[in-house]
Coordinates of C-alpha atoms in Angstrom, one line a residue:
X1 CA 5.9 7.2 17.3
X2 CA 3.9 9.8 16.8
X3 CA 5.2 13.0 14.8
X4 CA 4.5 16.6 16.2
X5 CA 3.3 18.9 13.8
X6 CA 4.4 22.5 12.7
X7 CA 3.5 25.6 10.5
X8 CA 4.6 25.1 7.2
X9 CA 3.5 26.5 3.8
X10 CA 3.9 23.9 1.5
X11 CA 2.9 24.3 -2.6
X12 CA 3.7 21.4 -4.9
X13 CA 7.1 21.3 -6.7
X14 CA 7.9 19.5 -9.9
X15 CA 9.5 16.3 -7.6
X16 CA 5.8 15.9 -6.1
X17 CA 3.7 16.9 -9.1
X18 CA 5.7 14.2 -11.2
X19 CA 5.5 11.6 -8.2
X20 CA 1.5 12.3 -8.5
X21 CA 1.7 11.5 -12.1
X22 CA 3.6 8.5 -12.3
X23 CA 2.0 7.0 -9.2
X24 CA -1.5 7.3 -10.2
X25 CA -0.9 6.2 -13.9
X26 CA 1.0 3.0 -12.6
X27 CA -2.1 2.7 -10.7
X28 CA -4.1 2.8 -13.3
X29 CA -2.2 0.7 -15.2
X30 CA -3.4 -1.9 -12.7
X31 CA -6.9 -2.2 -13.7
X32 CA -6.6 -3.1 -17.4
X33 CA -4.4 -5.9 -15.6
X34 CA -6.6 -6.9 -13.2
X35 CA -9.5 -7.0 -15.5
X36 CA -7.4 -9.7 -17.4
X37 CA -7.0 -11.4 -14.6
X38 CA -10.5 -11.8 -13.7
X39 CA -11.5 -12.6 -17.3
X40 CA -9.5 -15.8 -16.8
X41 CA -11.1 -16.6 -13.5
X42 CA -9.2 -15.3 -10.7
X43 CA -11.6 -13.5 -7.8
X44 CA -11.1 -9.9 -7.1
X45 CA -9.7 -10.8 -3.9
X46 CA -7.3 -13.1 -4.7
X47 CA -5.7 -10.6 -6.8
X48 CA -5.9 -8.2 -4.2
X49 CA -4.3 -10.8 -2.3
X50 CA -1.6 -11.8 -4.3
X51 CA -0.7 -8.1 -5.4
X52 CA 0.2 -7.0 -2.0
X53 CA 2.1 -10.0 -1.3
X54 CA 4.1 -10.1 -4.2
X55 CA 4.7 -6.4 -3.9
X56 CA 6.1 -6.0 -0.8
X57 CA 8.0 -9.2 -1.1
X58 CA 9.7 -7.5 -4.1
X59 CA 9.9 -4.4 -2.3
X60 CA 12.1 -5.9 0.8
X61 CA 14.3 -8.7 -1.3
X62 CA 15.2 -4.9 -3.3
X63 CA 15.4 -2.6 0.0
X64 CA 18.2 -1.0 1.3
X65 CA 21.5 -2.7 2.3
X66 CA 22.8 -1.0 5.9
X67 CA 19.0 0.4 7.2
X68 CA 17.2 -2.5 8.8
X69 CA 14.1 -1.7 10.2
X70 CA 13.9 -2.0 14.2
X71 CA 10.7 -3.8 14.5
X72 CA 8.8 -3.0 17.7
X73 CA 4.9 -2.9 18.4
X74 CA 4.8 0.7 17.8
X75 CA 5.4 0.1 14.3
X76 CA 3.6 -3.3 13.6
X77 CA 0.7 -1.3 14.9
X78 CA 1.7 1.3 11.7
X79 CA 1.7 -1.3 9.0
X80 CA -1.5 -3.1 10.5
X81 CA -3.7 0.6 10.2
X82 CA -2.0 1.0 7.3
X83 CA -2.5 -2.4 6.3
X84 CA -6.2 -2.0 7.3
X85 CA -7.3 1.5 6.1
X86 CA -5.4 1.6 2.3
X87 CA -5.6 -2.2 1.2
X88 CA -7.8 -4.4 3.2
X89 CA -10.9 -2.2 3.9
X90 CA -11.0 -0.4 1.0
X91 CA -10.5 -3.7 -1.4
X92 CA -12.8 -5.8 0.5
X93 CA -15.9 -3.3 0.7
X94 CA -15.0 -2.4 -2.8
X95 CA -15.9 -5.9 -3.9
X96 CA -19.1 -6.4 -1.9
X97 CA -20.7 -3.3 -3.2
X98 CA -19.9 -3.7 -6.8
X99 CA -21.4 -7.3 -6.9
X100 CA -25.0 -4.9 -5.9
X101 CA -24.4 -1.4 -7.3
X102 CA -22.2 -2.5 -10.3
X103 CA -18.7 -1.3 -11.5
X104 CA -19.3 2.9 -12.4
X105 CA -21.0 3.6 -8.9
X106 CA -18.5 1.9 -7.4
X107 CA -15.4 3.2 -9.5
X108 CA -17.2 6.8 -7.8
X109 CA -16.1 6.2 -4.6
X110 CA -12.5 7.1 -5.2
X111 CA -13.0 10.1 -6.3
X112 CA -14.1 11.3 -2.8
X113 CA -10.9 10.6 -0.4
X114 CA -9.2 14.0 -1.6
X115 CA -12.8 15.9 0.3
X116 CA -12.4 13.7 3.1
X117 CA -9.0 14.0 3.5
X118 CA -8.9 17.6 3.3
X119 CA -12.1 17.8 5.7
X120 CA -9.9 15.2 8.2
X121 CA -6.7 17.3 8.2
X122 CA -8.7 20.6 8.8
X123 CA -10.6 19.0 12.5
X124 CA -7.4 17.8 13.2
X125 CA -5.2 21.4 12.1
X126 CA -2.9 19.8 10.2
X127 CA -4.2 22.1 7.6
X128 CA -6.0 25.4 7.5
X129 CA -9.4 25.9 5.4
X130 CA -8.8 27.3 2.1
X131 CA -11.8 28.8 -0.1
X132 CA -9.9 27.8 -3.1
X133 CA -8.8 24.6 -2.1
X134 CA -12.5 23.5 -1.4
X135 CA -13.7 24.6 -4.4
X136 CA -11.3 23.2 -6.7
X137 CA -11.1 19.6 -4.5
X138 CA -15.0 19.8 -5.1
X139 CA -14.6 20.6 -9.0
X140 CA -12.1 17.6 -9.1
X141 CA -14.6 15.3 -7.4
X142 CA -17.5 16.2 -9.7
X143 CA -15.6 15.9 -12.6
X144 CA -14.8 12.5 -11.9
X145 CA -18.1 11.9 -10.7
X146 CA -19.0 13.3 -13.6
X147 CA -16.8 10.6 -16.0
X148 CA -17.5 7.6 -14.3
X149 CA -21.5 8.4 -14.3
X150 CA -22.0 10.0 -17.4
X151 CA -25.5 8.8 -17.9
X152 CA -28.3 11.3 -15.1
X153 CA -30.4 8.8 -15.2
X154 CA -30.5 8.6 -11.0
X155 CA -29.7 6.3 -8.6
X156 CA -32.0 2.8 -8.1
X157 CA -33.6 3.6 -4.4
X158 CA -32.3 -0.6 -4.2
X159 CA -28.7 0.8 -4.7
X160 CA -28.7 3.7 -1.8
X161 CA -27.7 1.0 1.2
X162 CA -25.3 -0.3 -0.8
X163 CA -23.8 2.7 -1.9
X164 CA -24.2 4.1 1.6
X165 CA -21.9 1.3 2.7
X166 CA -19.7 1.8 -0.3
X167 CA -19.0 5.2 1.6
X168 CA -16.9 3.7 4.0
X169 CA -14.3 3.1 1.2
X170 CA -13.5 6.7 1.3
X171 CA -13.7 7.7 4.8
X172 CA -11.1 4.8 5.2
X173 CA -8.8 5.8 2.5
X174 CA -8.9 9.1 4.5
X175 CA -8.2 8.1 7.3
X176 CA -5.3 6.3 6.3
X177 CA -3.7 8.9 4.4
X178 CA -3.8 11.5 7.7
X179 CA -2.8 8.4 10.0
X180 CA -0.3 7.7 7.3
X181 CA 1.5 11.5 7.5
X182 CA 1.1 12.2 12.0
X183 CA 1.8 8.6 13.0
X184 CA 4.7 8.0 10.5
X185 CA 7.7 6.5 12.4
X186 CA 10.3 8.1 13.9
X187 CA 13.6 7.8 11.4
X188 CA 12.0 5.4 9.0
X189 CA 12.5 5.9 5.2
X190 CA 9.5 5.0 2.3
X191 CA 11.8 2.1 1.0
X192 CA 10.8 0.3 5.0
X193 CA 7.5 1.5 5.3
X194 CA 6.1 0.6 1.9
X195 CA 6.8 -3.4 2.1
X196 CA 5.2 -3.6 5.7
X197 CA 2.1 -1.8 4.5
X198 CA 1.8 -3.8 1.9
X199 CA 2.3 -7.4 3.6
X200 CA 0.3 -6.5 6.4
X201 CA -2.8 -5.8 4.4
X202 CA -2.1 -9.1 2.4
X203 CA -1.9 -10.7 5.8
X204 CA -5.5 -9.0 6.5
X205 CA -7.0 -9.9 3.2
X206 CA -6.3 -13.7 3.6
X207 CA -7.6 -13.5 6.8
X208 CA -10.8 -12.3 5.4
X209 CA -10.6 -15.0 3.2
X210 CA -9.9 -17.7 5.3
X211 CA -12.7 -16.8 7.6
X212 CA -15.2 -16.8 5.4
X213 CA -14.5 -20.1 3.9
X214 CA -12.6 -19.2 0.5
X215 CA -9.2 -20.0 1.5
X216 CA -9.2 -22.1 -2.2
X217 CA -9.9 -19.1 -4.2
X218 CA -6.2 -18.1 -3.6
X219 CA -4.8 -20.7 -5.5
X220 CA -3.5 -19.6 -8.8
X221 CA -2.7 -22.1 -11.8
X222 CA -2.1 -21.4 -15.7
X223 CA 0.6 -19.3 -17.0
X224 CA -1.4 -16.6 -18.1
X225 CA -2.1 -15.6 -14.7
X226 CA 1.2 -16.3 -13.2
X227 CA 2.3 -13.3 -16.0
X228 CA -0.5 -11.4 -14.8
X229 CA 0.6 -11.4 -11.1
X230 CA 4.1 -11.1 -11.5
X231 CA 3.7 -8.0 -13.5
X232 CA 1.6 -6.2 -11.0
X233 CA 4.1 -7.3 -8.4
X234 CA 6.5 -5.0 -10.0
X235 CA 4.3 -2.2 -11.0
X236 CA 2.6 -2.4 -6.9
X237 CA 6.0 -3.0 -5.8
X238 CA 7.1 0.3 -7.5
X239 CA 3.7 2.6 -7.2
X240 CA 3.7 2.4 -3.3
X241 CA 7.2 2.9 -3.3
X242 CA 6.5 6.1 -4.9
X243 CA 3.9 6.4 -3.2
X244 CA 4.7 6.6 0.3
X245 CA 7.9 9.1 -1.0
X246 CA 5.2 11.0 -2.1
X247 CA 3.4 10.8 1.2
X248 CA 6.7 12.0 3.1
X249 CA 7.1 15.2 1.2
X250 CA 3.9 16.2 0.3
X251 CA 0.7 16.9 2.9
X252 CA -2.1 14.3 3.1
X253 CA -4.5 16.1 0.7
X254 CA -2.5 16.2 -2.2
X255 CA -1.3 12.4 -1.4
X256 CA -5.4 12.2 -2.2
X257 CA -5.4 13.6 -5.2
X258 CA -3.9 10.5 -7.0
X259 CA -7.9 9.4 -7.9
X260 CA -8.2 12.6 -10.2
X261 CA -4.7 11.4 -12.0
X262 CA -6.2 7.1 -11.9
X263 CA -9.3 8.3 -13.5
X264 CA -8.5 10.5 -16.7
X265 CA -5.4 7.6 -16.7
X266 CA -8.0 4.6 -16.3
X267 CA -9.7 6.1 -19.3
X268 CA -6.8 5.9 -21.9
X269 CA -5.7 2.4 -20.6
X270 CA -9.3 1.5 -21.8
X271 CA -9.1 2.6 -25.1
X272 CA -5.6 1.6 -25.7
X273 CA -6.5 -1.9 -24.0
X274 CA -10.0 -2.8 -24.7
X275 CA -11.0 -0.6 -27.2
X276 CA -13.1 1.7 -25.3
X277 CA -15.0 4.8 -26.4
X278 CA -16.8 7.7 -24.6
X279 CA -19.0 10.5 -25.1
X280 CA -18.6 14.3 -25.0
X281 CA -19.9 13.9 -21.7
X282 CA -16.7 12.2 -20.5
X283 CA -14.1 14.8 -22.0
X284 CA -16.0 17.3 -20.3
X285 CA -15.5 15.8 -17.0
X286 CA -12.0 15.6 -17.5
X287 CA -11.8 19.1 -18.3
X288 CA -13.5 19.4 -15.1
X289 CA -11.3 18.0 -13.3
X290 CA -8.2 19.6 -14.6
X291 CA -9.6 23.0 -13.6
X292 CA -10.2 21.7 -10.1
X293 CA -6.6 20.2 -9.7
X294 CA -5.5 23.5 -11.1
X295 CA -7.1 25.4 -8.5
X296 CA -6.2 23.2 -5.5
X297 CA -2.4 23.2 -6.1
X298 CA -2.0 26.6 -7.3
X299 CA -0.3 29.2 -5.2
X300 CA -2.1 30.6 -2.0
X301 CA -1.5 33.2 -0.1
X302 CA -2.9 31.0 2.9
X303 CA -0.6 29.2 5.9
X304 CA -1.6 25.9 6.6
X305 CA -0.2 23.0 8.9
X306 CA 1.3 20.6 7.5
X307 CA 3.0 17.4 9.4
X308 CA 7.0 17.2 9.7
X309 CA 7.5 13.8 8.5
X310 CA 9.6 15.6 5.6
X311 CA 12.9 15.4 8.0
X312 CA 11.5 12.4 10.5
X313 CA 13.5 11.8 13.3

């Protein structure tokens, strides 16, 4: 199951720079939705719930004719870390610490997976330290740091534990993004991975919900919100499709870099949506962050290890 990895030197083409794009404004275009949705009364894990079920059911009633999938435990075991580490941990922790530490601490955390990811892949030599890879990952993160917490006015000392915790969010996306890429299955193509990833971490989320006593939260009645879910059906069901082509060609770190694309994206879908403003301060972090994706993808003399799930099998 596992992949072996070789030297490669990969730089971004125009395929994987417009996958970037379109993924991370479709999932963007998921929070305006969901913030709907919650304004009528559904719970944020329902809607996690019900957007990775009706995802991936889309995904396999629309997959391929003449490539079935040969399930075996080996790859169950894929689409339950995958499952685990992209939907159900992240979502679930998500929601605890933004009931204590509020919405724009928490919105932080996603800006981080691109340092951790690159700091994963460099322990494990799937990719070699860069100078200017660093430092324009690190000008990404700040700028988006920068955005989503445009007021210095410091952190409560309540907050800290919470936020600590919230740190897990990260370190899990991370993790799932390098398991993702050096465990990816032998043969397999996006179009059968994507569907499994996404129904196993809807299978983990109503666990969680059914464990802790809010199996009734699930239920969903009006026809607003039926709109509401089916629509993010198709746009989950199409984002992770992209996404997990974009995870085959690409290395794990720039796979991470979809959070500086949601942000800058998250901000136009709130003034378009909701009437939203911002501050100088804002822009700036934006600009911020352009120069630091700049400076990550741009060409490099440097070697670095990349895995060969590009041509699996």
């Amino acid at each position: 199951m596992k992949q072996h990895t070789s030297t490669a030197s990969h730089q971004p083409d125009v395929t994987s720079m417009l996958l970037l794009l379109g993924v991370g404004v479709l999932i963007a275009l998921m929070l305006p939705l969901s913030r709907a949705a919650m304004d009528i009364g559904m719970t944020p894990l329902a809607y996690a719930f019900w957007q990775a079920l009706g995802g991936g059911i889309l995904l396999v009633l629309c997959g391929r004719r003449g490539s079935p999938v040969r399930f075996s435990r080996p790859l169950f075991q894929y689409f339950g870390i995958s499952g685990l580490t992209a939907i159900a941990v992240p979502n679930a922790l998500a929601f605890i610490v933004v009931a204590n530490i509020g919405s724009g601490l928490t919105a932080t955390l996603y800006a981080l997976p691109s340092l951790a990811t690159y700091g994963i892949s460099v322990i494990l030599g799937m990719e070699t330290l860069s100078r200017k890879k660093s430092i324009g990952l690190s000008l990404g993160v700040a700028g988006c740091v920068w955005i989503l917490s445009p007021n210095p006015a410091g952190i409560n000392p309540d907050s800290l534990p919470w936020l600590l915790l919230g740190m897990l969010v990260p370190l899990s996306l991370a993790i799932g993004n390098v398991y993702r890429t050096s465990h990816w299955p032998k043969g397999a193509t996006p179009e059968q991975l994507a569907p499994g990833m996404l129904l196993a971490g809807a299978v983990l989320i109503l666990l969680v919900v059914v464990v802790t006593g809010g199996a009734h939260s699930l239920l969903v009645s009006g026809m607003d919100l039926w709109t509401i879910v089916a629509v993010q059906s198709v746009l989950t069901a199409i984002s992770y499709r992209g996404f997990f082509h974009l995870q085959k060609r690409t290395s794990p770190t720039f796979l991470s870099q979809l959070g500086f694309v949601i942000t800058p994206a998250g901000l136009l879908f709130g003034i378009v949506f909701f009437g939203e403003s911002y501050g100088w301060a804002v822009w700036g972090g934006v600009v911020l962050l352009l120069i630091g994706v700049v400076l990550a993808n741009g060409a490099t003399r440097e070697r670095k290890t990349c895995n060969a799930v590009r041509n699996p099998g």
